[in-house]
């Protein structure tokens, strides 16, 4: 099938590559000529395990092409995906300017029937606006071209996006056109062989499903962080609690890990956007407000623990930070808890020595060169001259460190485990003070 994808960001590039991998003829279009040139050279703008070889193989095979020529890309596609960004506006709502700009471009160039698919995460009612925008451009041209609009939200996890795309849990299709539904069923048939994964519904329900899914996952994280804070006060260990409640199949073990708060490109943005959408329809979303407030507070927790240990004075201290990306297996630092911590440490007069397997370049882009920031290639290099170690991202390389080496390197023998990846007793037996999230049995003494 001939596929066109507007947007070569995270969603567009992964989706286009996976559709090409199963034999489709895919053209990805973007207004950023520099990005298109880099993709043509095989340079991938994001870090995502397994993506780079697939892009290069399918590009070499001619199934995956990149262009800035929207007119030719629209002429190519029987299915046209809109996969551009929907960043938060100042009021927390989703900014649809990029989505509607693509819709206008489609309306100005569409010459034959196509199924227009909203892949971006968009508020309920966006498909109606896309349809109206395309229709208005066609009317301005004085032509009648049949088209359908569908919602097909993505459910890709950063770090597992290729696997999620190739082996999806579910494929949501929101559409009222039987013809468009059948075309999308045919498109997704290679991903649907093992068992039925396609769920067909109306457009508005599909649009809300994406927001509801992310809000539910964010809610689980904030709930566990609140339980962790209670555990600290009452002397319980949240890791024991996590295992106890996770054994209940109604709850399960996924997304009940306490930590330093959630970040990334989806959860913070989508919780805000869903709350704004609710208020716009005179609905008070109390749970969403609590989820967001709890997460904002949790991002500040590590700094509070560090400051408390050093009696409220971090001036002149050097803090080693392991992990900067918002989660492992990505270089994405959007809304990352590490950013909150870094900025709080600098405001307190502390310096930072940090290490992350993938996110160093992103840190440089965000913060530039600073006297109070040293980025280290090796995790143990970050410990040199540091007063404390803080773990912010649970990369696998950090999970089984040499605690004796950590003890010997630090000026002050203390570890702040923002993801509860260490056994407190193992840390303390090495002569290090241990602070975790909700680990009530530990009082931060070696």
XYZ file of C-alpha atoms in Angstrom:
446
model
C 0.000 0.000 0.000
C 1.188 3.526 -0.728
C 1.546 5.389 2.567
C 2.370 9.030 3.295
C 3.348 10.189 6.771
C 3.525 13.856 7.737
C 6.107 14.274 10.475
C 9.436 12.501 10.963
C 9.545 12.850 14.720
C 9.292 9.985 17.148
C 5.851 8.697 16.120
C 6.109 9.396 12.400
C 9.544 7.872 11.913
C 8.832 4.716 13.918
C 5.419 4.202 12.295
C 6.700 4.821 8.774
C 9.668 2.516 9.250
C 7.593 -0.352 10.637
C 5.006 -0.016 7.861
C 7.831 -0.137 5.304
C 9.322 -3.163 7.064
C 6.222 -5.244 6.190
C 6.349 -4.248 2.530
C 4.472 -0.978 2.171
C 5.707 1.902 0.006
C 6.181 4.722 2.529
C 7.017 8.382 2.007
C 7.748 10.500 5.085
C 7.448 14.244 4.621
C 8.713 17.020 6.864
C 9.159 20.781 6.582
C 12.629 20.522 8.174
C 14.944 20.168 5.175
C 17.939 19.548 7.417
C 16.258 16.625 9.136
C 15.206 15.136 5.791
C 18.777 15.437 4.484
C 20.103 13.662 7.582
C 17.552 10.873 7.230
C 18.499 10.454 3.593
C 22.084 9.921 4.791
C 20.928 7.346 7.323
C 21.344 9.636 10.337
C 18.597 9.042 12.908
C 17.561 12.118 14.950
C 16.434 10.119 18.004
C 17.823 7.228 20.002
C 15.465 4.264 19.892
C 16.727 0.672 20.172
C 16.423 -1.205 16.887
C 15.214 1.745 14.831
C 18.403 2.784 13.023
C 19.066 -0.507 11.185
C 15.409 -0.733 10.113
C 15.469 2.792 8.707
C 18.653 2.124 6.780
C 17.537 -1.266 5.448
C 14.134 -0.068 4.261
C 15.555 3.133 2.809
C 18.138 1.113 0.887
C 15.385 -1.221 -0.343
C 13.371 1.745 -1.663
C 10.387 1.121 0.603
C 11.079 4.136 2.829
C 11.707 7.586 1.382
C 12.008 11.071 2.845
C 11.005 14.363 1.264
C 10.038 17.974 1.868
C 7.754 17.945 -1.194
C 4.267 17.789 0.322
C 2.483 17.891 -3.038
C 4.176 14.757 -4.381
C 3.834 13.016 -1.005
C 0.074 13.642 -0.973
C -0.258 12.370 -4.530
C 1.581 9.221 -3.446
C -0.531 8.203 -0.452
C -3.704 6.142 -0.392
C -3.443 6.473 3.379
C -2.055 9.756 4.719
C -1.003 9.861 8.361
C -0.752 13.088 10.342
C 1.971 12.453 12.918
C 3.165 15.933 13.816
C 3.664 17.376 17.279
C 0.896 18.649 19.544
C 2.907 20.522 22.188
C 1.166 21.985 25.240
C -0.086 25.533 24.863
C 0.268 28.074 27.672
C -3.054 27.002 29.202
C -2.152 23.299 29.072
C -4.288 22.547 26.021
C -2.847 20.694 23.047
C -1.553 23.017 20.341
C -3.160 21.829 17.101
C -1.511 24.385 14.820
C 0.798 21.796 13.215
C -2.017 19.271 12.744
C -4.309 21.828 11.103
C -1.466 23.161 8.962
C -1.023 19.641 7.558
C -4.785 19.397 6.998
C -4.689 22.640 5.002
C -1.782 21.339 2.943
C -3.686 18.145 2.211
C -6.780 20.105 1.170
C -4.743 22.284 -1.188
C -3.171 19.299 -2.937
C -5.487 16.294 -2.670
C -6.461 15.002 -6.111
C -7.825 11.509 -5.435
C -9.501 9.590 -2.641
C -7.392 9.048 0.472
C -7.917 8.051 4.069
C -6.555 10.784 6.332
C -5.442 9.337 9.657
C -4.810 11.326 12.831
C -1.876 9.522 14.450
C -0.900 12.412 16.705
C -2.349 12.560 20.205
C -5.150 15.074 19.772
C -8.167 16.305 21.772
C -11.616 14.894 21.180
C -13.152 16.602 18.166
C -9.891 17.061 16.256
C -10.915 14.699 13.459
C -13.958 16.904 12.857
C -11.689 19.955 12.616
C -9.318 18.153 10.260
C -12.242 17.129 8.061
C -13.656 20.660 8.012
C -10.241 22.179 7.259
C -9.620 19.852 4.312
C -13.157 20.408 3.005
C -12.735 24.194 3.206
C -9.518 24.057 1.160
C -11.137 21.801 -1.438
C -14.082 24.187 -1.669
C -11.706 27.120 -2.115
C -10.194 25.236 -5.066
C -13.656 24.617 -6.472
C -13.147 20.839 -6.587
C -14.845 17.828 -5.039
C -12.464 15.090 -3.940
C -13.752 12.289 -1.703
C -11.778 11.566 1.464
C -12.256 9.956 4.848
C -10.823 10.907 8.234
C -9.954 8.364 10.921
C -8.361 8.370 14.349
C -5.627 5.780 14.870
C -3.768 6.793 18.049
C -0.275 5.485 18.735
C 0.644 3.541 21.877
C 4.429 3.504 21.571
C 6.656 3.360 24.628
C 9.970 5.142 24.237
C 12.701 2.538 24.453
C 10.336 -0.186 23.158
C 8.717 1.661 20.269
C 9.810 -0.660 17.463
C 8.582 -3.715 19.353
C 5.328 -1.955 20.251
C 4.762 -1.021 16.614
C 5.597 -4.460 15.214
C 3.714 -6.363 17.957
C 1.003 -4.000 19.166
C -1.203 -4.748 22.174
C -4.117 -3.174 20.341
C -4.810 -1.233 17.164
C -7.483 1.395 17.721
C -9.389 2.557 14.648
C -11.909 5.332 15.097
C -13.920 5.902 11.932
C -17.464 6.021 10.569
C -16.595 4.974 7.005
C -16.752 1.219 6.272
C -14.478 1.729 3.252
C -11.805 3.502 5.318
C -12.036 0.896 8.076
C -11.440 -1.905 5.581
C -8.462 -0.078 4.089
C -6.919 0.324 7.540
C -7.669 -3.318 8.362
C -5.758 -4.297 5.240
C -2.882 -2.009 6.174
C -2.588 -3.520 9.640
C -3.168 -7.139 8.620
C 0.560 -8.051 8.921
C 0.494 -6.887 12.561
C -2.717 -8.732 13.335
C -2.007 -12.367 12.425
C -1.500 -13.958 15.839
C -4.813 -12.809 17.279
C -7.336 -10.028 16.727
C -5.835 -6.760 17.911
C -8.011 -4.289 16.020
C -10.667 -2.451 18.013
C -13.040 -0.369 15.878
C -15.009 2.448 17.453
C -16.312 5.922 16.723
C -13.789 8.688 16.146
C -14.339 10.590 19.378
C -14.004 7.478 21.504
C -10.723 6.651 19.761
C -9.419 10.160 20.431
C -10.316 9.898 24.116
C -8.892 6.365 24.435
C -5.337 7.614 23.946
C -5.667 10.286 26.624
C -7.416 7.904 29.001
C -4.650 5.310 28.620
C -1.842 7.741 29.392
C -3.781 9.351 32.236
C -4.403 5.943 33.809
C -0.707 5.036 33.669
C 0.277 8.421 35.107
C -2.294 7.911 37.858
C -0.747 4.585 38.855
C 2.687 6.214 39.115
C 1.473 9.144 41.200
C -0.556 6.842 43.432
C 2.489 4.702 44.187
C 4.598 7.760 44.859
C 1.984 8.949 47.333
C 1.986 5.513 48.979
C 5.795 5.702 49.143
C 5.600 9.014 50.957
C 3.177 7.492 53.454
C 5.463 4.477 53.851
C 8.340 6.758 54.825
C 6.268 8.356 57.550
C 4.929 5.121 59.057
C 8.133 3.075 58.791
C 7.004 0.688 56.022
C 8.966 -0.366 52.936
C 7.109 0.514 49.744
C 8.949 -2.219 47.825
C 7.324 -4.843 50.025
C 3.992 -3.083 49.601
C 4.476 -3.020 45.815
C 4.976 -6.779 45.693
C 1.997 -7.349 47.957
C -0.463 -5.338 45.894
C 0.996 -6.326 42.529
C 0.141 -9.961 43.219
C -3.516 -8.989 42.900
C -4.335 -9.542 39.187
C -6.755 -6.624 39.327
C -3.767 -4.359 40.036
C -0.785 -6.127 38.475
C 2.901 -5.208 38.658
C 3.113 -2.770 35.769
C 3.545 0.928 36.480
C 3.534 0.606 40.267
C 7.207 1.483 40.760
C 7.714 4.486 43.046
C 10.436 6.914 42.084
C 11.379 10.477 41.253
C 8.258 11.207 39.217
C 7.239 10.682 35.600
C 8.409 12.738 32.639
C 8.740 12.423 28.880
C 6.826 13.720 25.912
C 3.482 12.093 26.702
C 2.327 11.767 30.315
C 2.864 15.374 31.490
C 1.480 16.854 28.270
C -1.482 14.506 28.008
C -2.564 14.789 31.645
C -2.561 18.584 31.261
C -4.412 18.440 27.943
C -7.055 16.034 29.263
C -7.611 18.246 32.288
C -8.003 21.283 30.029
C -10.405 19.359 27.808
C -12.491 18.395 30.831
C -12.657 21.986 32.102
C -13.623 23.213 28.633
C -16.665 20.949 28.901
C -17.537 22.046 32.457
C -16.177 18.858 34.006
C -13.946 19.116 37.085
C -11.216 16.466 36.694
C -10.192 16.179 40.371
C -8.163 12.991 39.978
C -6.153 14.396 37.067
C -5.372 17.536 39.060
C -4.145 15.401 41.951
C -2.033 13.224 39.652
C -0.300 16.271 38.222
C 0.232 17.947 41.605
C 1.612 14.746 43.126
C 4.051 14.316 40.266
C 5.241 17.921 40.433
C 5.975 17.463 44.130
C 7.688 14.126 43.577
C 10.121 15.655 41.095
C 11.317 17.950 43.883
C 11.674 15.170 46.430
C 15.253 14.116 45.701
C 16.557 17.630 46.193
C 14.747 17.835 49.507
C 16.324 14.584 50.678
C 19.804 15.713 49.636
C 19.421 19.117 51.264
C 18.136 17.556 54.481
C 21.116 15.176 54.685
C 23.517 18.103 54.360
C 21.628 20.208 56.936
C 20.081 22.480 54.340
C 23.338 23.842 52.917
C 24.522 22.576 49.518
C 26.785 25.509 48.692
C 30.124 24.239 47.433
C 28.935 20.630 47.333
C 29.373 18.453 44.251
C 26.625 15.935 43.512
C 27.137 12.955 41.186
C 24.038 12.163 39.125
C 23.544 8.833 37.373
C 20.840 9.075 34.731
C 19.484 12.131 32.912
C 16.985 10.804 30.351
C 13.415 10.599 31.649
C 13.583 6.789 31.371
C 16.087 4.163 30.198
C 16.704 3.376 26.521
C 16.055 6.887 25.286
C 17.840 10.224 25.078
C 14.611 12.141 25.656
C 14.777 14.699 28.467
C 11.431 16.367 27.980
C 9.929 16.961 31.448
C 12.603 14.637 32.894
C 12.872 14.558 36.714
C 16.617 15.051 36.285
C 15.995 18.546 34.919
C 14.119 19.542 38.055
C 16.911 18.131 40.215
C 19.729 19.764 38.252
C 18.089 23.167 38.341
C 17.374 22.883 42.077
C 20.950 21.832 42.809
C 22.369 24.743 40.835
C 19.990 27.161 42.564
C 21.278 25.815 45.903
C 24.876 26.520 44.957
C 25.884 22.919 44.219
C 27.837 21.598 41.264
C 26.892 18.494 39.288
C 28.916 15.690 37.744
C 26.536 13.596 35.645
C 26.594 10.475 33.481
C 23.985 9.012 31.147
C 24.501 6.408 28.400
C 22.588 8.430 25.786
C 21.387 11.837 26.968
C 24.623 13.839 27.296
C 24.171 15.619 23.954
C 20.618 16.554 24.892
C 21.853 18.035 28.182
C 24.381 20.129 26.275
C 21.642 21.315 23.935
C 19.410 22.276 26.861
C 21.933 23.853 29.210
C 25.038 24.584 27.156
C 28.454 24.728 28.769
C 28.342 25.565 32.466
C 30.989 25.798 35.157
C 28.702 23.919 37.554
C 28.088 20.946 35.224
C 30.518 18.237 34.150
C 29.241 15.482 31.845
C 31.147 12.221 32.206
C 31.297 9.379 29.710
C 31.774 6.745 32.424
C 29.470 6.398 35.406
C 32.292 6.038 37.953
C 34.029 9.100 36.551
C 31.057 11.127 37.791
C 31.943 10.136 41.378
C 35.349 11.813 41.368
C 35.301 14.660 43.868
C 31.574 14.224 44.557
C 29.939 14.519 47.969
C 27.023 12.200 47.132
C 25.585 9.954 44.432
C 22.025 10.332 43.182
C 20.418 7.772 40.856
C 17.675 9.383 38.767
C 17.236 7.002 35.793
C 17.263 3.215 36.173
C 19.563 2.286 33.300
C 20.596 -1.378 33.457
C 24.273 -0.372 33.693
C 23.528 1.265 37.057
C 21.716 -1.640 38.690
C 24.623 -3.702 40.023
C 27.441 -1.267 40.756
C 30.576 -1.755 42.813
C 29.476 -0.238 46.121
C 32.974 -0.467 47.564
C 34.232 1.610 44.644
C 31.435 4.109 45.175
C 32.339 4.329 48.880
C 36.009 4.917 48.076
C 35.222 7.605 45.489
C 32.765 9.768 47.378
C 33.836 12.450 49.805
C 30.687 11.795 51.833
C 29.516 8.166 51.780
C 25.863 8.598 50.818
C 23.630 7.306 48.025
C 20.211 8.670 47.072
C 18.368 5.989 45.123
C 15.633 7.777 43.201
C 14.412 4.575 41.541
C 14.798 2.001 44.334
C 17.097 -0.163 42.215
C 19.512 -1.006 45.063
C 19.171 -3.304 48.055
C 19.473 -0.919 51.015
C 21.335 -3.502 53.125
C 23.942 -4.087 50.405
C 24.547 -0.350 50.187
C 24.790 0.072 53.943
C 27.040 -2.963 54.366
C 29.494 -1.221 52.033
C 29.625 1.693 54.463
C 27.306 4.018 52.565
C 24.280 5.842 53.876
C 21.205 4.916 51.847
C 18.114 6.948 51.034
C 15.428 5.470 48.807
C 11.867 6.380 47.884
C 9.490 5.062 50.535
C 12.039 2.721 52.102
C 10.876 3.271 55.653
C 13.403 0.833 57.170
C 16.325 2.978 56.060
C 17.159 6.111 57.999
C 20.114 7.217 55.891
C 22.798 5.901 58.207
C 25.672 3.574 57.214
